[in-house]
Coordinates of C-alpha atoms and ligand atoms in Angstrom, one line a residue:
X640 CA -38.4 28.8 -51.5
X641 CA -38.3 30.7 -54.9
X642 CA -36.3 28.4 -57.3
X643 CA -34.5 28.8 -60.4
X644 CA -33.4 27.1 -63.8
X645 CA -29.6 26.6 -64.3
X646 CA -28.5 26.7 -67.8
X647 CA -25.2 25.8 -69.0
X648 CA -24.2 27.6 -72.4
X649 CA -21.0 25.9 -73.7
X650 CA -19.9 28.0 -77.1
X651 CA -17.5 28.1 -79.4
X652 CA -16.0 31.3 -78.3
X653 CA -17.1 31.4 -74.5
X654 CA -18.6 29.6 -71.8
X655 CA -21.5 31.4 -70.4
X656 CA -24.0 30.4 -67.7
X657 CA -27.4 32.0 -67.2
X658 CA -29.8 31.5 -64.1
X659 CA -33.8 32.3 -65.5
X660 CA -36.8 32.5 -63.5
X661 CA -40.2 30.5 -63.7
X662 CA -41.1 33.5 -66.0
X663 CA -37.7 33.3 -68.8
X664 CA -36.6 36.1 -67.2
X665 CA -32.8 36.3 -66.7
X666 CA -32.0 36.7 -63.1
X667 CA -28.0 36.5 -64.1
X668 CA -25.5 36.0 -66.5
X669 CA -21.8 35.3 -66.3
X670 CA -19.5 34.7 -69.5
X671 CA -15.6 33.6 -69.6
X672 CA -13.8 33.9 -73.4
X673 CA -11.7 30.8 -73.9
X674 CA -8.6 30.0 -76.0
X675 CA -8.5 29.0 -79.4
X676 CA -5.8 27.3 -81.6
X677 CA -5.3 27.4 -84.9
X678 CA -2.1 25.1 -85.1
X679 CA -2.2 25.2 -88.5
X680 CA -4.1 26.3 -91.9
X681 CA -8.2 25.1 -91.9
X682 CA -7.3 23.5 -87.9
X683 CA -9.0 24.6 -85.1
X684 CA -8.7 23.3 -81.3
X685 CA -10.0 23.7 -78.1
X686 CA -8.3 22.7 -74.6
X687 CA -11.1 20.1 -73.5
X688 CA -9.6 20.7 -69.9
X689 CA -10.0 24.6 -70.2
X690 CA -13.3 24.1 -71.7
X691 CA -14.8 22.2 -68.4
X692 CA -12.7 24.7 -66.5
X693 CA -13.8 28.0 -67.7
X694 CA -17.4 26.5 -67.6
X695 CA -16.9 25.5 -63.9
X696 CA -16.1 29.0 -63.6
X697 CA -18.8 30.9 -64.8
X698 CA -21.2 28.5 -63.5
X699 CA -20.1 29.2 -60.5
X700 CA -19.9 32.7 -60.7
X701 CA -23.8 33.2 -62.0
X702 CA -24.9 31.7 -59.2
X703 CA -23.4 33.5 -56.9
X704 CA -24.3 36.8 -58.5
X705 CA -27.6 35.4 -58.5
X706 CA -27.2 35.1 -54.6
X707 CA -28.2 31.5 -54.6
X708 CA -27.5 28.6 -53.0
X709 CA -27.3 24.9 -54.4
X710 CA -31.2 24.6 -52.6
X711 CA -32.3 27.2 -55.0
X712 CA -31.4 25.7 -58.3
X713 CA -34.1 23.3 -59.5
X714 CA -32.3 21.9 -62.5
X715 CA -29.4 22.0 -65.0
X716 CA -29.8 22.5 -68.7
X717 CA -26.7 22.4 -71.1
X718 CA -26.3 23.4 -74.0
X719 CA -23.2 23.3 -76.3
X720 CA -21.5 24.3 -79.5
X721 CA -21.8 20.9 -81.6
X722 CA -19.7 18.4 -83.3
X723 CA -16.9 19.2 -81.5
X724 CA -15.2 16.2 -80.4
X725 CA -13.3 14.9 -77.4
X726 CA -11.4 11.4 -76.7
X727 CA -10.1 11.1 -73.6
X728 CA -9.1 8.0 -71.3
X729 CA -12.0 6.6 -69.6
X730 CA -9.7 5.5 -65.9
X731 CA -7.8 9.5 -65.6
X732 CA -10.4 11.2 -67.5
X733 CA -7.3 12.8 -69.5
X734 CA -8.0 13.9 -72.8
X735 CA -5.7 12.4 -75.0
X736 CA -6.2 15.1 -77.5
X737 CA -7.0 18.4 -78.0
X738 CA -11.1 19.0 -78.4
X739 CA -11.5 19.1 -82.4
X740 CA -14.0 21.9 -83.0
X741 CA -16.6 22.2 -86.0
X742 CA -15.2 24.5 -88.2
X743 CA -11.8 22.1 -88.0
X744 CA -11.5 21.4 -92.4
X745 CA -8.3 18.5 -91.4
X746 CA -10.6 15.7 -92.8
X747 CA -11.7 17.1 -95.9
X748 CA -9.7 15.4 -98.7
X749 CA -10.8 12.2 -96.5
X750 CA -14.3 13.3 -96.4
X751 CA -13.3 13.8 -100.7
X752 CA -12.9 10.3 -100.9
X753 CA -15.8 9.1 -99.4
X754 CA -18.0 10.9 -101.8
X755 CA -15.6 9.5 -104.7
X756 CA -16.2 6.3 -102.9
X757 CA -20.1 6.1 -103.3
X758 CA -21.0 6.4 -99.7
X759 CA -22.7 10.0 -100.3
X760 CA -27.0 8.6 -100.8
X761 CA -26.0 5.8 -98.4
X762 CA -25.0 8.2 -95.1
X763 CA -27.7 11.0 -95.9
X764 CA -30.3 7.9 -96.3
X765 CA -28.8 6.5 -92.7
X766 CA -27.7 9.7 -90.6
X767 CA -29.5 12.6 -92.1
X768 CA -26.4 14.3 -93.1
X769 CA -24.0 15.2 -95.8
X770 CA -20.3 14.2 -95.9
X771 CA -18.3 16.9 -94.4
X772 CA -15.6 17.7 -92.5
X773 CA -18.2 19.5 -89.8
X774 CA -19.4 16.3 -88.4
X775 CA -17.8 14.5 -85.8
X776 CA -17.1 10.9 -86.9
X777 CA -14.0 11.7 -89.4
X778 CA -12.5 13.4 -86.4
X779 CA -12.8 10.7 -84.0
X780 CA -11.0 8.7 -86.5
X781 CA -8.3 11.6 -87.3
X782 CA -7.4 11.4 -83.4
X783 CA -6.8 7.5 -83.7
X784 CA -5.2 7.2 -86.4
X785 CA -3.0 10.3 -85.4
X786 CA -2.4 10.4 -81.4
X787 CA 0.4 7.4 -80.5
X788 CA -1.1 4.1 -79.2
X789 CA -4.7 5.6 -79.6
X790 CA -6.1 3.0 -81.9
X791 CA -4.7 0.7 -79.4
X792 CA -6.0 2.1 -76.5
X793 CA -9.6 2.0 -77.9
X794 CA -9.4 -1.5 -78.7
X795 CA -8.5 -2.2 -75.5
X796 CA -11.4 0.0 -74.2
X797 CA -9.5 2.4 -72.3
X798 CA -11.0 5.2 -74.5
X799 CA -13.8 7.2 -75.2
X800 CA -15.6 10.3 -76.8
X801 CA -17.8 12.4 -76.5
X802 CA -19.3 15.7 -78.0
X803 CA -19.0 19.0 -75.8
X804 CA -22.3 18.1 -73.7
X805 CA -20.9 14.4 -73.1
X806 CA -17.4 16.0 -72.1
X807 CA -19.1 18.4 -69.2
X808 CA -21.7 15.7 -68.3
X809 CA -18.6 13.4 -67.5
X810 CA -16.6 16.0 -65.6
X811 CA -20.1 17.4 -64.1
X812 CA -20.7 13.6 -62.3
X813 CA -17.5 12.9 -61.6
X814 CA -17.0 10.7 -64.1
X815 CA -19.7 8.7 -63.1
X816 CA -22.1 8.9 -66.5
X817 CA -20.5 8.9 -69.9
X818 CA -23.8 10.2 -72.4
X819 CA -25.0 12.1 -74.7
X820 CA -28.5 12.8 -75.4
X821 CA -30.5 12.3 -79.2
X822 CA -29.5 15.8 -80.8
X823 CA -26.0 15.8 -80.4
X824 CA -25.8 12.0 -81.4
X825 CA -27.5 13.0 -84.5
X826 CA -24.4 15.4 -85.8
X827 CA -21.8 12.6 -85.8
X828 CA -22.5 10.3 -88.7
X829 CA -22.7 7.5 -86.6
X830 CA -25.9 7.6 -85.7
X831 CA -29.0 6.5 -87.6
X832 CA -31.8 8.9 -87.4
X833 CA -34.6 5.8 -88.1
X834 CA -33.4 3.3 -85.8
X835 CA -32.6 5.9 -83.0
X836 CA -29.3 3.8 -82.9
X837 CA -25.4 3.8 -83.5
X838 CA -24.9 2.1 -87.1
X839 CA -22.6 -0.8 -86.8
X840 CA -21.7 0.2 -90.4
X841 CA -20.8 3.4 -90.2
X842 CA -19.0 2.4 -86.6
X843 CA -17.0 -0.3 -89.2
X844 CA -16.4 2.3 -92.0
X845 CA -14.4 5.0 -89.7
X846 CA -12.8 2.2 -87.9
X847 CA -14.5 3.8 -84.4
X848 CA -14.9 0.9 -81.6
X849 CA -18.3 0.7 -80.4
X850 CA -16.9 0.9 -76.4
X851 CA -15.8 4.6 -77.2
X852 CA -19.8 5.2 -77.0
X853 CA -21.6 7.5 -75.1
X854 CA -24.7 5.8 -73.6
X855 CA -28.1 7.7 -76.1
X856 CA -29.9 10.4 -73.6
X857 CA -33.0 12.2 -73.8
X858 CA -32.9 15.8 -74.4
X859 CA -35.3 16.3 -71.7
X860 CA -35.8 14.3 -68.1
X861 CA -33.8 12.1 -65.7
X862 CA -30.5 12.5 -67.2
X863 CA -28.3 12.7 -64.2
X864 CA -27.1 14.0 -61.0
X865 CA -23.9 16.4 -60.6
X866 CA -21.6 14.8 -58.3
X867 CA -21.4 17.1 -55.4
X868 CA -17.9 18.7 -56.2
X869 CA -19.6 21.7 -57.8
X870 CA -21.9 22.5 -55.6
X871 CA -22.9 21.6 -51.7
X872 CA -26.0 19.4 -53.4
X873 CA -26.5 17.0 -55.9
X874 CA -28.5 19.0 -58.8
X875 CA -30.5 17.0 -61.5
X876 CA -29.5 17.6 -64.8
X877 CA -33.0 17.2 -66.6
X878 CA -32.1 18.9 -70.3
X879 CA -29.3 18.6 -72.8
X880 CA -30.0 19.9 -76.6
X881 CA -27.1 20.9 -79.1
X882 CA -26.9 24.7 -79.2
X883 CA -29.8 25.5 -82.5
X884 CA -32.0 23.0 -81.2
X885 CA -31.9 24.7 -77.6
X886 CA -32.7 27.6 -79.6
X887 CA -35.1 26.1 -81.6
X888 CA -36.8 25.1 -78.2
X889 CA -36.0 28.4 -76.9
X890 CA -38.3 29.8 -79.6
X891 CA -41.1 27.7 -78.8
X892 CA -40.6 26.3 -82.6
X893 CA -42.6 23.2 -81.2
X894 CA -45.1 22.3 -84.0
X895 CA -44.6 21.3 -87.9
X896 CA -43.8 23.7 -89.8
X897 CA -42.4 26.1 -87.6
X898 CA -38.8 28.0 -88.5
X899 CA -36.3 29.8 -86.8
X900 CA -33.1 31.5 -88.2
X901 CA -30.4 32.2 -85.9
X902 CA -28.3 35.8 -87.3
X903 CA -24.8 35.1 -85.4
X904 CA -21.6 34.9 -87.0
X905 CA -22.7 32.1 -89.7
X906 CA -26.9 31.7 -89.8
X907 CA -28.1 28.5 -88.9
X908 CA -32.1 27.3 -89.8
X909 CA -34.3 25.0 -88.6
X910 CA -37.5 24.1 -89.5
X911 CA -39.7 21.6 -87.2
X912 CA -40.6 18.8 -89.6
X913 CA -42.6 16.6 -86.9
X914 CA -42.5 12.9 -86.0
X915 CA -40.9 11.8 -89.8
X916 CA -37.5 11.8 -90.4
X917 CA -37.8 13.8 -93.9
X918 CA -34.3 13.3 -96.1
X919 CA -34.2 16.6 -98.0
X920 CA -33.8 16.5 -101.5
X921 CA -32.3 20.2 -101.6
X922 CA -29.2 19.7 -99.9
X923 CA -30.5 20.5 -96.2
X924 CA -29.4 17.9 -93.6
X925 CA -32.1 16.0 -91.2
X926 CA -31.6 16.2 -87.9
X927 CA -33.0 15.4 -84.4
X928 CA -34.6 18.3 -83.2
X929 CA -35.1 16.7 -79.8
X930 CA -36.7 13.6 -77.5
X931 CA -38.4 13.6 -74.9
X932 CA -40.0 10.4 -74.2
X933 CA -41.6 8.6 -76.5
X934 CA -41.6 11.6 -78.8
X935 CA -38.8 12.7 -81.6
X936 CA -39.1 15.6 -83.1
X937 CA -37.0 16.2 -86.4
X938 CA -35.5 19.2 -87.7
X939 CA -34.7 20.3 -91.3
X940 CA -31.4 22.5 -90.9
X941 CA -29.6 24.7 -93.1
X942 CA -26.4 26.9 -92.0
X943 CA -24.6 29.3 -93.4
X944 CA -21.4 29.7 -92.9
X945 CA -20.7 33.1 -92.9
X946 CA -23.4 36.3 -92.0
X947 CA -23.1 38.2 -89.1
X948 CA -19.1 37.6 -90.2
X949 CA -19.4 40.0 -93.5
X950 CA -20.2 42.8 -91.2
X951 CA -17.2 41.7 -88.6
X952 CA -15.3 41.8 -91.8
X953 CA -16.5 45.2 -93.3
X954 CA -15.4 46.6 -89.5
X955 CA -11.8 44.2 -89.1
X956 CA -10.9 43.5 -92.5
X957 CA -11.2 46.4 -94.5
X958 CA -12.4 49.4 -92.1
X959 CA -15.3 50.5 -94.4
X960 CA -17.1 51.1 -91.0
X961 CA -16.1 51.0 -87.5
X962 CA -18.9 49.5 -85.5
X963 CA -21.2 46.2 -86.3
X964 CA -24.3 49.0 -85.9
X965 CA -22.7 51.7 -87.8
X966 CA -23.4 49.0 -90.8
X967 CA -27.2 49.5 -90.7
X968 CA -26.4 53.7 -91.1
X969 CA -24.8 53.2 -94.0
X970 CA -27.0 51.2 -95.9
X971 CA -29.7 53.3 -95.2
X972 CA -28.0 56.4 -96.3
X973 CA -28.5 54.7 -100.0
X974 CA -31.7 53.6 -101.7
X975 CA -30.8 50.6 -103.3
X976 CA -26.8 48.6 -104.0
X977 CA -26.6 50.0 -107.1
X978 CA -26.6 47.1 -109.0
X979 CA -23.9 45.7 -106.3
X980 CA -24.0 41.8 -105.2
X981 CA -21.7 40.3 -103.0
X982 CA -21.7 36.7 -102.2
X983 CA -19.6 36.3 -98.9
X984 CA -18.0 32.9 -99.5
X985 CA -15.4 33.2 -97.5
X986 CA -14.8 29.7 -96.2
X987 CA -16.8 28.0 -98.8
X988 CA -20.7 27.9 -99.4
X989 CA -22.2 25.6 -97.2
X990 CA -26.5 25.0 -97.5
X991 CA -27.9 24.5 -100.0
X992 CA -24.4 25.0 -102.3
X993 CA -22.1 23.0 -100.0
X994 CA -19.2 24.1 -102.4
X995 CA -16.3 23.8 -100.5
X996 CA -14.2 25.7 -102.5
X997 CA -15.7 29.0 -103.3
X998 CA -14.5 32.5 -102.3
X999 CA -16.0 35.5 -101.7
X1000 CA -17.2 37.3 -105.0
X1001 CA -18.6 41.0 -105.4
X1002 CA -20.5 41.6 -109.3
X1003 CA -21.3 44.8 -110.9
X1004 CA -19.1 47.9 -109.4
X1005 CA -19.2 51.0 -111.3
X1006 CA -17.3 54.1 -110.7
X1007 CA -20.5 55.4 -108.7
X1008 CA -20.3 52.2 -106.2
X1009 CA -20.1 53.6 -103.0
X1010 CA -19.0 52.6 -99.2
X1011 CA -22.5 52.7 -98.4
X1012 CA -23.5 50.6 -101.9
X1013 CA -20.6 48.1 -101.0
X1014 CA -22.2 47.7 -96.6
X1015 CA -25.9 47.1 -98.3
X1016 CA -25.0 44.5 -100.9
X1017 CA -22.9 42.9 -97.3
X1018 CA -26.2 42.6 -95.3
X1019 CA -28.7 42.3 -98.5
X1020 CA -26.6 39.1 -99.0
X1021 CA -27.1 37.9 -95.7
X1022 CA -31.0 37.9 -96.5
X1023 CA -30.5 36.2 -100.1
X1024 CA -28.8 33.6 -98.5
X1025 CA -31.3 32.9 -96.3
X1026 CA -33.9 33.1 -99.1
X1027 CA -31.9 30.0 -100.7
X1028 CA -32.4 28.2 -97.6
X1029 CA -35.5 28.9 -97.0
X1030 CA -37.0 27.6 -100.0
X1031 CA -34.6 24.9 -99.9
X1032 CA -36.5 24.3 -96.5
X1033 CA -40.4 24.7 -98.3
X1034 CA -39.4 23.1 -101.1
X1035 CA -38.6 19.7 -99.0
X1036 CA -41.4 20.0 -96.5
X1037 CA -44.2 21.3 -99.1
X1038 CA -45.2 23.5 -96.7
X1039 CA -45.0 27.6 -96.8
X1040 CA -44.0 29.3 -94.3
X1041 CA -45.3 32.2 -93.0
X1042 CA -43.2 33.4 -90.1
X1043 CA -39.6 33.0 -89.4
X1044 CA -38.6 33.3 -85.7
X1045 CA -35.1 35.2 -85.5
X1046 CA -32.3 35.7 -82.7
X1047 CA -28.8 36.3 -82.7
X1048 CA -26.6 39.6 -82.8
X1049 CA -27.5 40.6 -86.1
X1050 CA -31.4 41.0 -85.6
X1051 CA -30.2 44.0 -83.8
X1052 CA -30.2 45.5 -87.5
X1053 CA -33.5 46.9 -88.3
X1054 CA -32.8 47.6 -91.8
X1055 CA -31.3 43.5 -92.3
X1056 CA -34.5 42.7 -90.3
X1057 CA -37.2 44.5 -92.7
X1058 CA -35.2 43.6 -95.9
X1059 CA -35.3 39.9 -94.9
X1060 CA -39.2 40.0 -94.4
X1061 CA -39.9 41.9 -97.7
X1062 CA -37.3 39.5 -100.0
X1063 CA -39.3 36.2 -98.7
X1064 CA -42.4 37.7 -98.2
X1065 CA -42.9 36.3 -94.9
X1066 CA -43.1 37.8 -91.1
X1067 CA -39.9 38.2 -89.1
X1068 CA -40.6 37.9 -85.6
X1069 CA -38.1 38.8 -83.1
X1070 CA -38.3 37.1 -79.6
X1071 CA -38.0 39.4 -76.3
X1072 CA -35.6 37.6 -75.5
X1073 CA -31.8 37.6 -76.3
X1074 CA -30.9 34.5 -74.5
X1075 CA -33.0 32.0 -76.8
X1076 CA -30.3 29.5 -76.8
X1077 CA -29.6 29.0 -73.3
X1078 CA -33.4 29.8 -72.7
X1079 CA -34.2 26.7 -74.6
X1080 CA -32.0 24.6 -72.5
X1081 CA -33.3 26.1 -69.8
X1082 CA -37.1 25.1 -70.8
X1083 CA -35.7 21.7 -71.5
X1084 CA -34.8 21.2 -68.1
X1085 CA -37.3 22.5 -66.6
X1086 CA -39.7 20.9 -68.2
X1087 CA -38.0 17.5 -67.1
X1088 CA -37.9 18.7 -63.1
X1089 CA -41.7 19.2 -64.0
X1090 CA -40.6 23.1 -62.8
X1091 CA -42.8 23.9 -65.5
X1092 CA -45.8 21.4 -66.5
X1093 CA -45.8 21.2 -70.1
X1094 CA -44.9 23.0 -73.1
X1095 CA -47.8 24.8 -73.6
X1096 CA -47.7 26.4 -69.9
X1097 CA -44.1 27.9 -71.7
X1098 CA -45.2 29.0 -74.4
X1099 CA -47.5 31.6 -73.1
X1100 CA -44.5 32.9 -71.2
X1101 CA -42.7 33.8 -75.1
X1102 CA -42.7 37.4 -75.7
X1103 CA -42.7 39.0 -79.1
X1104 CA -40.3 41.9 -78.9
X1105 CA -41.2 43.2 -82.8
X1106 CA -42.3 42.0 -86.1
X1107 CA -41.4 43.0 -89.2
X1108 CA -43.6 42.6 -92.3
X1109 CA -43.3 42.5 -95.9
X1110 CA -43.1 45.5 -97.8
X1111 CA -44.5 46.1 -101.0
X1112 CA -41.2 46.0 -103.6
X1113 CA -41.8 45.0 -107.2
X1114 CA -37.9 45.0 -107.9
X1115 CA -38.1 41.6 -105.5
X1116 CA -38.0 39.6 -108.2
X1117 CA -35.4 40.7 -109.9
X1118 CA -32.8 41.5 -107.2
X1119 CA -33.2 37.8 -106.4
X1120 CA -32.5 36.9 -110.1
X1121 CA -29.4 39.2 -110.1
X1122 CA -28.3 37.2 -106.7
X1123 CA -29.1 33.9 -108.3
X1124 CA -26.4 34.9 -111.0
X1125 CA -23.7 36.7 -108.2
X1126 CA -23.7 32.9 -106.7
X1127 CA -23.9 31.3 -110.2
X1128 CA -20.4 33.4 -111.2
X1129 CA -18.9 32.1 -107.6
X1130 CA -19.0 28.7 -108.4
X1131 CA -18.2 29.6 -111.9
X1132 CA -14.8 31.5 -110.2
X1133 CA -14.3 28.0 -108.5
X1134 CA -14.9 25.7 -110.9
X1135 CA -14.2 27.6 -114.2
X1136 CA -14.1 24.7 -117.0
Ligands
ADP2244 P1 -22.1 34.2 -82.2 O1 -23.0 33.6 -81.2 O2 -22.0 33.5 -83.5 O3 -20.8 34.8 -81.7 P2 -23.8 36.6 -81.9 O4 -25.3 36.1 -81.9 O5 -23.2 37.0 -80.7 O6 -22.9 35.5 -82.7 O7 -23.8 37.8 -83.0 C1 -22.6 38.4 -83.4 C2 -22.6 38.7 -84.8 O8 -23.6 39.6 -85.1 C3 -21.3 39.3 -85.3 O9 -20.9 38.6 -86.5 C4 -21.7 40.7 -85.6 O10 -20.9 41.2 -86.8 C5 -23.1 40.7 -85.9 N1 -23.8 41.9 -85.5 C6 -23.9 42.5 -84.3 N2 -24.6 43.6 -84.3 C7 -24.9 43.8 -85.6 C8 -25.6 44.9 -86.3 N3 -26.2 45.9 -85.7 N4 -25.8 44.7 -87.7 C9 -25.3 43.7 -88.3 N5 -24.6 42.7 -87.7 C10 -24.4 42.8 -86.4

């Protein structure tokens, strides 16, 4: 019997399952938009509940389209937007809370005072990661200091959390395994990327009970069983990976030194740094890029906060065009910004800046500055900020890189795609394949069902769908000088004295 790969695809806007073939191909896709709530200024929410149950859904609903039966599915992979954090009640499996998602900015002033308090060199040395609001611990500790009876309740033990993987894992077993696997421990400041451990310190400094654990997973291999509610047979679930280091696995990014930058709302890079934990000097955060085994691969990661979401806001916010696409027209139409930079700093400037503060800033309009001047200097930003990142990335690593593997909505834009590869001077290779996140859960799993053998029998299955190369520009230099001093008057906006 022909059998397929299962991959579970939990975002932060939708929850999507795909079914692939023993090639990669996709044999089906189905994809159910979710609710969000904003219940107040810098908060953002998900309904844990509707999450499992929209993801139930679609799951469902792929295979079916697929015109398969539980016999035919060889293995689960999930995949899921990180940091996002549940608590629920470990008897009723009730959340007792609404899921906190990433982008939620409640714990920043407390996140303030933990950099005011010293505790800055000490967590990046431990965890890998600055002090932010993104990461999960401070919102663990929001819900139990906040939701009646909680602290209580997780004293007692009747509480626990979990990240979005943990959350469907639970509900996926029936309640029966309460885990998370080594990448999406890695995002919550609780965990210490050296020892492969929870740090009892950091558990002490955010007040978090050890029993609210989820039991450490690999990314890869015997991770569980579903229960049998979902479908006729118990299915192993063999791969779990946060959603860029699916991707990053979806993109075959399995030796040192290999990057890949993902173009969807906000870009997020990673670069394989190998078997050593590297703490970046440049204001990148370490993370785990997966385990399997006896091997840990780490990641350098940088995101930024807002790309593909300057060209949602040249369409929503101010109507200069009227489709995502029309975007790349436009900038064509003109040979160069005409001295235009725009840094979109909408919510803040996250790697290598991390300036929580800054706004959006555009520098040197003239009366000739065009619609079409003002849609370039939008996506030519997109490619400086990656250029910061990147070089963040090779200054850490001392190692140059020479390709950069992209995905995501915005590599649809030839002209972003060519511009990127001629300001770093590198190759842009763009995978066949859409689907690299779920893909790379999807590999994950498959390689722990032994479905496929090894990595290596994968990687001869990745498709190039186009490169891009440098082009020979000698203004290079000094466009990146100009955007050096566009971000340089954005702080200066913030932080004027
Ligand atoms: P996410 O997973 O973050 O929702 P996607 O990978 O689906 O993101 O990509 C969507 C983003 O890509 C949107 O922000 C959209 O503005 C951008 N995008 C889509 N098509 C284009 C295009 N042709 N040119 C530039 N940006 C685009």
């Amino acid at each position: 019997m022909t059998q397929y790969i299962l991959a579970i695809d939990q975002g932060t806007t939708s929850s999507r399952a795909l079914v692939f073939d023993k090639e990669g191909n996709t044999k089906s896709i189905a994809q159910k938009e979710f609710k969000q709530y904003f219940p107040k200024p810098g908060w953002v929410e998900h309904d844990a509940n509707e999450i499992w149950s929209s993801q139930m859904a679609v799951t469902i609903e792929a295979v079916s389209k697929a015109k398969l039966q539980a016999d035919h599915i060889a293995a689960i992979g999930i995949t899921n937007q990180r940091e996002t954090t549940i608590v629920w009640n470990r008897k009723t499996g009730e959340p007792i809370y609404k899921a906190i998602v990433w982008q939620d900015r409640r714990t920043a002033d407390y996140c303030d005072q933990l950099i005011k308090e010293g505790w800055e060199d000490k967590i990046r040395e431990k965890t890998g990661l600055v002090i932010d609001a993104y990461f999960v611990a401070t919102k663990v500790k929001w819900i139990l200091d906040n939701v009646e009876n909680a602290r209580d309740a997780a004293k007692a033990g009747d509480l626990i959390f979990g990240t979005v993987d943990s959350w469907l894992i639970w509900n996926l077993t029936g309640g029966q395994k309460h885990i998370t696997d080594f990448t999406n421990a890695s995002r919550t400041l609780l965990f210490n990327i050296h020892t492969l451990d929870w740090d009892q310190e950091l558990l002490d400094l955010f007040d978090i009970p050890r029993s609210m654990l989820p039991e450490l997973c690999d990314s890869s291999g015997e991770i569980a069983h579903t229960s049998g509610m979902l479908f006729a047979k118990k299915i192993p679930i063999t791969g779990v990976a946060g959603d860029q280091h699916a991707a990053l696995f979806g993109q075959m990014c399995t030796k040192e030194g290999m990057v890949k930058n993902t173009y969807g709302t906000g870009c997020f890079m990673l670069m394989n740094i190998g078997k050593k934990p590297l703490v970046s000097k440049n204001r990148l955060i370490t993370t785990i890029a997966w385990k399997i085994g006896n091997d840990v691969q780490y990641a350098l990661e940088g995101s930024i906060f807002i790309s593909g979401a300057v060209v949602q806001w040249l369409r929503d916010g101010i109507g200069l065009i009227k489709s995502a696409k029309e975007s790349e027209k436009l900038a064509k139409q003109v040979e160069d910004t005409d001295g235009v930079y725009f840094v979109p700093a909408f919510t803040g400037l996250g790697a290598p800046y991390w300036n929580q503060h800054a706004k959006g800033t555009m520098v040197g309009i003239s009366r000739g500055t065009s619609a079409a001047h003002i849609v370039r200097a939008s996506l030519e930003s997109i490619a400086f900020q990656t250029y910061d990142v990147l070089k963040a990335m090779e200054a850490d690593s001392n190692i140059t890189i020479k390709e950069l593997r992209v995905d995501g909505g915005a590599t649809e834009n030839d002209f972003l795609m060519q511009f990127q590869s001629t300001i770093l001077g590198v190759s842009i290779v763009k995978s066949k394949t859409m689907e690299v996140t779920a893909l790379g859960a999807a590999y994950l799993a498959g390689l722990g069902v032994g479905y496929w053998k090894n990595p290596q029998e994968i990687m001869e299955k990745w498709k190039v769908d186009k490169t891009y190369s440098p082009e020979k520009d000698s203004s290079v230099p000094k466009q990146l000088k100009s955007w050096k001093k566009a971000v340089q008057t954005t702080n200066y906006w913030t932080n004027p004295e």
